[in-house]
Amino acid sequence: VQADGTDGNCVTFVLHDEDHTLGNSLRYMVMKNPEVEFCGYCITHPSESKINFRIQTRGALPAVEPFRKGLNDLMGVCQHVLNTFE
């Protein structure tokens, strides 16, 4: 979801079938990026299993870039934990 009149640096992603487990972990990974000015999420309603995940970046960096990088970094951390566990 992108607000009218914005250039893509402030976007709210709607993630279905997710909760605090992904939301908080992904927020942490995205906030490690120095180009991210704001990152937060909220659960729309306790009976709905979706979250609104908002990212706002500094400058001309599109918000989808730190979103993708955060997901990839989180997958890498999860893979490392899995390999260490096994």
Short mmCIF file of N, CA, C and O in Angstrom, two decimals:
data_model
loop_
_atom_site.label_atom_id
_atom_site.label_comp_id
_atom_site.label_asym_id
_atom_site.label_seq_id
_atom_site.Cartn_x
_atom_site.Cartn_y
_atom_site.Cartn_z
N VAL A 1 0.86 -1.17 0.00
CA VAL A 1 0.00 0.00 0.00
C VAL A 1 0.90 1.23 0.00
O VAL A 1 1.74 1.37 0.87
N GLN A 2 0.74 2.07 -0.99
CA GLN A 2 1.56 3.27 -1.10
C GLN A 2 0.64 4.48 -1.13
O GLN A 2 -0.32 4.51 -1.88
N ALA A 3 0.95 5.46 -0.30
CA ALA A 3 0.12 6.66 -0.23
C ALA A 3 0.26 7.47 -1.52
O ALA A 3 1.31 7.47 -2.16
N ASP A 4 -0.81 8.13 -1.91
CA ASP A 4 -0.78 8.98 -3.10
C ASP A 4 0.23 10.10 -2.90
O ASP A 4 0.34 10.68 -1.83
N GLY A 5 0.97 10.40 -3.96
CA GLY A 5 1.91 11.50 -3.92
C GLY A 5 3.27 11.14 -3.36
O GLY A 5 4.14 11.99 -3.26
N THR A 6 3.49 9.88 -2.98
CA THR A 6 4.81 9.49 -2.49
C THR A 6 5.61 8.84 -3.62
O THR A 6 5.05 8.38 -4.60
N ASP A 7 6.90 8.81 -3.45
CA ASP A 7 7.76 8.29 -4.50
C ASP A 7 8.29 6.89 -4.21
O ASP A 7 9.25 6.45 -4.79
N GLY A 8 7.66 6.17 -3.32
CA GLY A 8 8.06 4.80 -3.05
C GLY A 8 8.99 4.63 -1.86
O GLY A 8 9.38 3.52 -1.54
N ASN A 9 9.33 5.74 -1.20
CA ASN A 9 10.22 5.61 -0.04
C ASN A 9 9.44 5.42 1.26
O ASN A 9 10.03 5.26 2.31
N CYS A 10 8.13 5.42 1.19
CA CYS A 10 7.28 5.18 2.36
C CYS A 10 6.14 4.26 1.95
O CYS A 10 5.21 4.68 1.26
N VAL A 11 6.25 2.98 2.36
CA VAL A 11 5.31 1.97 1.89
C VAL A 11 4.87 1.11 3.07
O VAL A 11 5.67 0.81 3.96
N THR A 12 3.60 0.69 3.06
CA THR A 12 3.09 -0.26 4.03
C THR A 12 2.82 -1.57 3.30
O THR A 12 2.03 -1.61 2.36
N PHE A 13 3.49 -2.62 3.74
CA PHE A 13 3.32 -3.95 3.18
C PHE A 13 2.32 -4.71 4.05
O PHE A 13 2.41 -4.67 5.27
N VAL A 14 1.39 -5.39 3.43
CA VAL A 14 0.42 -6.21 4.16
C VAL A 14 0.85 -7.66 4.03
O VAL A 14 0.92 -8.20 2.93
N LEU A 15 1.17 -8.28 5.18
CA LEU A 15 1.63 -9.66 5.21
C LEU A 15 0.54 -10.54 5.80
O LEU A 15 0.20 -10.39 6.98
N HIS A 16 -0.01 -11.42 5.00
CA HIS A 16 -1.10 -12.29 5.43
C HIS A 16 -0.56 -13.54 6.11
O HIS A 16 0.54 -14.00 5.80
N ASP A 17 -1.34 -14.08 7.03
CA ASP A 17 -1.00 -15.30 7.77
C ASP A 17 0.31 -15.16 8.54
O ASP A 17 1.10 -16.09 8.62
N GLU A 18 0.55 -13.98 9.11
CA GLU A 18 1.75 -13.73 9.90
C GLU A 18 1.37 -13.06 11.21
O GLU A 18 0.26 -12.56 11.37
N ASP A 19 2.32 -13.08 12.17
CA ASP A 19 2.07 -12.48 13.47
C ASP A 19 3.35 -11.84 14.00
O ASP A 19 4.25 -11.52 13.22
N HIS A 20 3.44 -11.68 15.32
CA HIS A 20 4.60 -11.02 15.93
C HIS A 20 5.91 -11.75 15.66
O HIS A 20 6.97 -11.13 15.68
N THR A 21 5.86 -13.05 15.44
CA THR A 21 7.09 -13.81 15.23
C THR A 21 7.87 -13.26 14.04
O THR A 21 9.06 -12.97 14.15
N LEU A 22 7.22 -13.10 12.91
CA LEU A 22 7.88 -12.52 11.75
C LEU A 22 8.00 -11.01 11.88
O LEU A 22 9.04 -10.43 11.56
N GLY A 23 6.96 -10.36 12.35
CA GLY A 23 6.93 -8.90 12.40
C GLY A 23 8.07 -8.30 13.19
O GLY A 23 8.79 -7.42 12.72
N ASN A 24 8.30 -8.79 14.40
CA ASN A 24 9.35 -8.22 15.25
C ASN A 24 10.73 -8.57 14.74
O ASN A 24 11.64 -7.74 14.74
N SER A 25 10.92 -9.80 14.27
CA SER A 25 12.23 -10.22 13.75
C SER A 25 12.58 -9.43 12.49
O SER A 25 13.72 -8.96 12.34
N LEU A 26 11.62 -9.28 11.60
CA LEU A 26 11.87 -8.54 10.37
C LEU A 26 12.10 -7.06 10.65
O LEU A 26 12.97 -6.43 10.04
N ARG A 27 11.36 -6.50 11.58
CA ARG A 27 11.56 -5.10 11.95
C ARG A 27 12.98 -4.88 12.44
O ARG A 27 13.66 -3.92 12.07
N TYR A 28 13.49 -5.80 13.27
CA TYR A 28 14.86 -5.69 13.78
C TYR A 28 15.87 -5.70 12.62
O TYR A 28 16.79 -4.88 12.60
N MET A 29 15.70 -6.64 11.69
CA MET A 29 16.64 -6.76 10.58
C MET A 29 16.60 -5.52 9.66
O MET A 29 17.64 -5.05 9.22
N VAL A 30 15.41 -5.00 9.41
CA VAL A 30 15.28 -3.83 8.53
C VAL A 30 15.87 -2.59 9.19
O VAL A 30 16.53 -1.77 8.54
N MET A 31 15.68 -2.44 10.50
CA MET A 31 16.19 -1.26 11.20
C MET A 31 17.71 -1.22 11.28
O MET A 31 18.29 -0.17 11.58
N LYS A 32 18.39 -2.31 10.99
CA LYS A 32 19.85 -2.31 10.97
C LYS A 32 20.40 -1.54 9.78
O LYS A 32 21.55 -1.16 9.76
N ASN A 33 19.55 -1.30 8.79
CA ASN A 33 19.95 -0.55 7.59
C ASN A 33 19.97 0.95 7.93
O ASN A 33 18.95 1.52 8.33
N PRO A 34 21.11 1.63 7.75
CA PRO A 34 21.19 3.06 8.09
C PRO A 34 20.33 3.96 7.20
O PRO A 34 20.06 5.10 7.57
N GLU A 35 19.91 3.47 6.05
CA GLU A 35 19.07 4.26 5.15
C GLU A 35 17.59 4.23 5.55
O GLU A 35 16.79 4.94 4.97
N VAL A 36 17.23 3.41 6.53
CA VAL A 36 15.84 3.31 6.96
C VAL A 36 15.59 4.32 8.07
O VAL A 36 16.27 4.33 9.09
N GLU A 37 14.63 5.19 7.84
CA GLU A 37 14.29 6.23 8.81
C GLU A 37 13.27 5.71 9.83
O GLU A 37 13.34 6.02 11.02
N PHE A 38 12.31 4.91 9.37
CA PHE A 38 11.28 4.36 10.25
C PHE A 38 10.90 2.98 9.76
O PHE A 38 10.81 2.71 8.57
N CYS A 39 10.69 2.08 10.71
CA CYS A 39 10.18 0.75 10.40
C CYS A 39 9.36 0.29 11.59
O CYS A 39 9.82 0.34 12.74
N GLY A 40 8.14 -0.13 11.33
CA GLY A 40 7.27 -0.61 12.39
C GLY A 40 6.18 -1.48 11.81
O GLY A 40 5.99 -1.55 10.60
N TYR A 41 5.50 -2.18 12.69
CA TYR A 41 4.42 -3.03 12.24
C TYR A 41 3.30 -3.01 13.27
O TYR A 41 3.52 -2.65 14.43
N CYS A 42 2.12 -3.39 12.83
CA CYS A 42 1.01 -3.54 13.76
C CYS A 42 0.14 -4.70 13.26
O CYS A 42 0.10 -5.00 12.08
N ILE A 43 -0.49 -5.33 14.22
CA ILE A 43 -1.45 -6.38 13.90
C ILE A 43 -2.81 -5.71 13.85
O ILE A 43 -3.21 -5.02 14.79
N THR A 44 -3.51 -5.89 12.73
CA THR A 44 -4.75 -5.14 12.51
C THR A 44 -5.81 -5.46 13.55
O THR A 44 -6.48 -4.56 14.04
N HIS A 45 -5.96 -6.74 13.88
CA HIS A 45 -6.95 -7.16 14.87
C HIS A 45 -6.55 -8.54 15.37
O HIS A 45 -6.06 -9.35 14.58
N PRO A 46 -6.75 -8.83 16.66
CA PRO A 46 -6.33 -10.15 17.18
C PRO A 46 -6.96 -11.34 16.46
O PRO A 46 -6.36 -12.41 16.41
N SER A 47 -8.13 -11.17 15.89
CA SER A 47 -8.77 -12.30 15.21
C SER A 47 -8.32 -12.44 13.75
O SER A 47 -8.68 -13.41 13.10
N GLU A 48 -7.55 -11.47 13.24
CA GLU A 48 -7.04 -11.54 11.88
C GLU A 48 -5.56 -11.91 11.93
O GLU A 48 -4.83 -11.40 12.76
N SER A 49 -5.13 -12.77 11.03
CA SER A 49 -3.72 -13.17 11.02
C SER A 49 -3.00 -12.44 9.89
O SER A 49 -2.55 -13.03 8.92
N LYS A 50 -2.90 -11.13 10.03
CA LYS A 50 -2.13 -10.33 9.09
C LYS A 50 -1.53 -9.14 9.82
O LYS A 50 -2.03 -8.72 10.86
N ILE A 51 -0.43 -8.66 9.27
CA ILE A 51 0.22 -7.49 9.86
C ILE A 51 0.43 -6.44 8.78
O ILE A 51 0.57 -6.75 7.61
N ASN A 52 0.42 -5.20 9.22
CA ASN A 52 0.79 -4.07 8.36
C ASN A 52 2.22 -3.70 8.73
O ASN A 52 2.51 -3.37 9.88
N PHE A 53 3.12 -3.78 7.78
CA PHE A 53 4.54 -3.57 8.00
C PHE A 53 4.96 -2.33 7.21
O PHE A 53 4.94 -2.32 5.99
N ARG A 54 5.33 -1.26 7.92
CA ARG A 54 5.61 0.03 7.28
C ARG A 54 7.09 0.34 7.31
O ARG A 54 7.75 0.19 8.33
N ILE A 55 7.61 0.79 6.17
CA ILE A 55 9.01 1.19 6.04
C ILE A 55 9.06 2.56 5.40
O ILE A 55 8.39 2.81 4.40
N GLN A 56 9.87 3.43 5.99
CA GLN A 56 10.14 4.75 5.40
C GLN A 56 11.65 4.92 5.33
O GLN A 56 12.35 4.72 6.32
N THR A 57 12.15 5.27 4.15
CA THR A 57 13.59 5.41 3.95
C THR A 57 13.98 6.87 3.78
O THR A 57 13.15 7.72 3.48
N ARG A 58 15.27 7.10 3.95
CA ARG A 58 15.82 8.43 3.71
C ARG A 58 16.18 8.54 2.23
O ARG A 58 16.62 7.58 1.62
N GLY A 59 16.04 9.70 1.67
CA GLY A 59 16.47 9.92 0.29
C GLY A 59 15.63 9.19 -0.73
O GLY A 59 14.43 9.00 -0.58
N ALA A 60 16.31 8.73 -1.79
CA ALA A 60 15.61 8.16 -2.94
C ALA A 60 15.55 6.64 -2.91
O ALA A 60 15.06 6.04 -3.86
N LEU A 61 16.02 6.00 -1.87
CA LEU A 61 15.99 4.54 -1.80
C LEU A 61 14.56 4.05 -1.68
O LEU A 61 13.84 4.43 -0.76
N PRO A 62 14.09 3.20 -2.61
CA PRO A 62 12.73 2.67 -2.50
C PRO A 62 12.61 1.75 -1.29
O PRO A 62 13.53 1.01 -0.96
N ALA A 63 11.46 1.79 -0.63
CA ALA A 63 11.24 1.02 0.59
C ALA A 63 11.28 -0.48 0.35
O ALA A 63 11.55 -1.26 1.27
N VAL A 64 11.04 -0.90 -0.87
CA VAL A 64 11.05 -2.34 -1.16
C VAL A 64 12.46 -2.92 -1.05
O VAL A 64 12.61 -4.11 -0.75
N GLU A 65 13.49 -2.13 -1.25
CA GLU A 65 14.86 -2.63 -1.17
C GLU A 65 15.24 -3.07 0.24
O GLU A 65 15.73 -4.19 0.42
N PRO A 66 15.07 -2.24 1.28
CA PRO A 66 15.39 -2.73 2.62
C PRO A 66 14.44 -3.84 3.08
O PRO A 66 14.81 -4.69 3.90
N PHE A 67 13.22 -3.87 2.53
CA PHE A 67 12.29 -4.96 2.84
C PHE A 67 12.84 -6.28 2.33
O PHE A 67 12.90 -7.27 3.06
N ARG A 68 13.28 -6.30 1.07
CA ARG A 68 13.88 -7.51 0.50
C ARG A 68 15.15 -7.92 1.24
O ARG A 68 15.37 -9.09 1.54
N LYS A 69 16.01 -6.93 1.51
CA LYS A 69 17.26 -7.23 2.21
C LYS A 69 16.99 -7.76 3.60
O LYS A 69 17.64 -8.71 4.05
N GLY A 70 16.02 -7.20 4.31
CA GLY A 70 15.66 -7.68 5.64
C GLY A 70 15.17 -9.12 5.60
O GLY A 70 15.55 -9.93 6.45
N LEU A 71 14.34 -9.45 4.61
CA LEU A 71 13.86 -10.83 4.47
C LEU A 71 15.01 -11.79 4.17
O LEU A 71 15.10 -12.86 4.77
N ASN A 72 15.91 -11.39 3.28
CA ASN A 72 17.05 -12.25 2.94
C ASN A 72 17.99 -12.43 4.13
O ASN A 72 18.47 -13.53 4.39
N ASP A 73 18.26 -11.34 4.86
CA ASP A 73 19.12 -11.42 6.04
C ASP A 73 18.49 -12.31 7.11
O ASP A 73 19.18 -13.11 7.76
N LEU A 74 17.19 -12.19 7.30
CA LEU A 74 16.49 -13.01 8.29
C LEU A 74 16.52 -14.49 7.89
O LEU A 74 16.71 -15.36 8.75
N MET A 75 16.37 -14.77 6.60
CA MET A 75 16.48 -16.16 6.15
C MET A 75 17.88 -16.70 6.40
O MET A 75 18.04 -17.87 6.78
N GLY A 76 18.89 -15.88 6.21
CA GLY A 76 20.26 -16.30 6.48
C GLY A 76 20.49 -16.62 7.95
O GLY A 76 21.15 -17.62 8.28
N VAL A 77 19.95 -15.79 8.83
CA VAL A 77 20.08 -16.03 10.27
C VAL A 77 19.35 -17.32 10.65
O VAL A 77 19.88 -18.14 11.41
N CYS A 78 18.16 -17.51 10.12
CA CYS A 78 17.40 -18.73 10.42
C CYS A 78 18.13 -19.97 9.91
O CYS A 78 18.16 -21.00 10.59
N GLN A 79 18.74 -19.88 8.74
CA GLN A 79 19.49 -21.02 8.19
C GLN A 79 20.70 -21.32 9.07
O GLN A 79 21.01 -22.49 9.32
N HIS A 80 21.38 -20.30 9.55
CA HIS A 80 22.53 -20.48 10.44
C HIS A 80 22.10 -21.17 11.74
O HIS A 80 22.77 -22.10 12.21
N VAL A 81 21.00 -20.74 12.32
CA VAL A 81 20.49 -21.37 13.56
C VAL A 81 20.14 -22.82 13.29
O VAL A 81 20.47 -23.71 14.09
N LEU A 82 19.48 -23.10 12.18
CA LEU A 82 19.12 -24.47 11.83
C LEU A 82 20.35 -25.35 11.66
O LEU A 82 20.41 -26.47 12.18
N ASN A 83 21.35 -24.85 10.93
CA ASN A 83 22.58 -25.62 10.72
C ASN A 83 23.31 -25.87 12.04
O ASN A 83 23.84 -26.97 12.27
N THR A 84 23.35 -24.88 12.91
CA THR A 84 24.00 -25.04 14.21
C THR A 84 23.25 -26.05 15.06
O THR A 84 23.86 -26.89 15.73
N PHE A 85 21.94 -26.02 15.02
CA PHE A 85 21.13 -26.94 15.78
C PHE A 85 21.34 -28.38 15.31
O PHE A 85 21.46 -29.31 16.10
N GLU A 86 21.37 -28.57 13.99
CA GLU A 86 21.53 -29.92 13.44
C GLU A 86 22.94 -30.42 13.68
O GLU A 86 23.22 -31.55 13.89
#
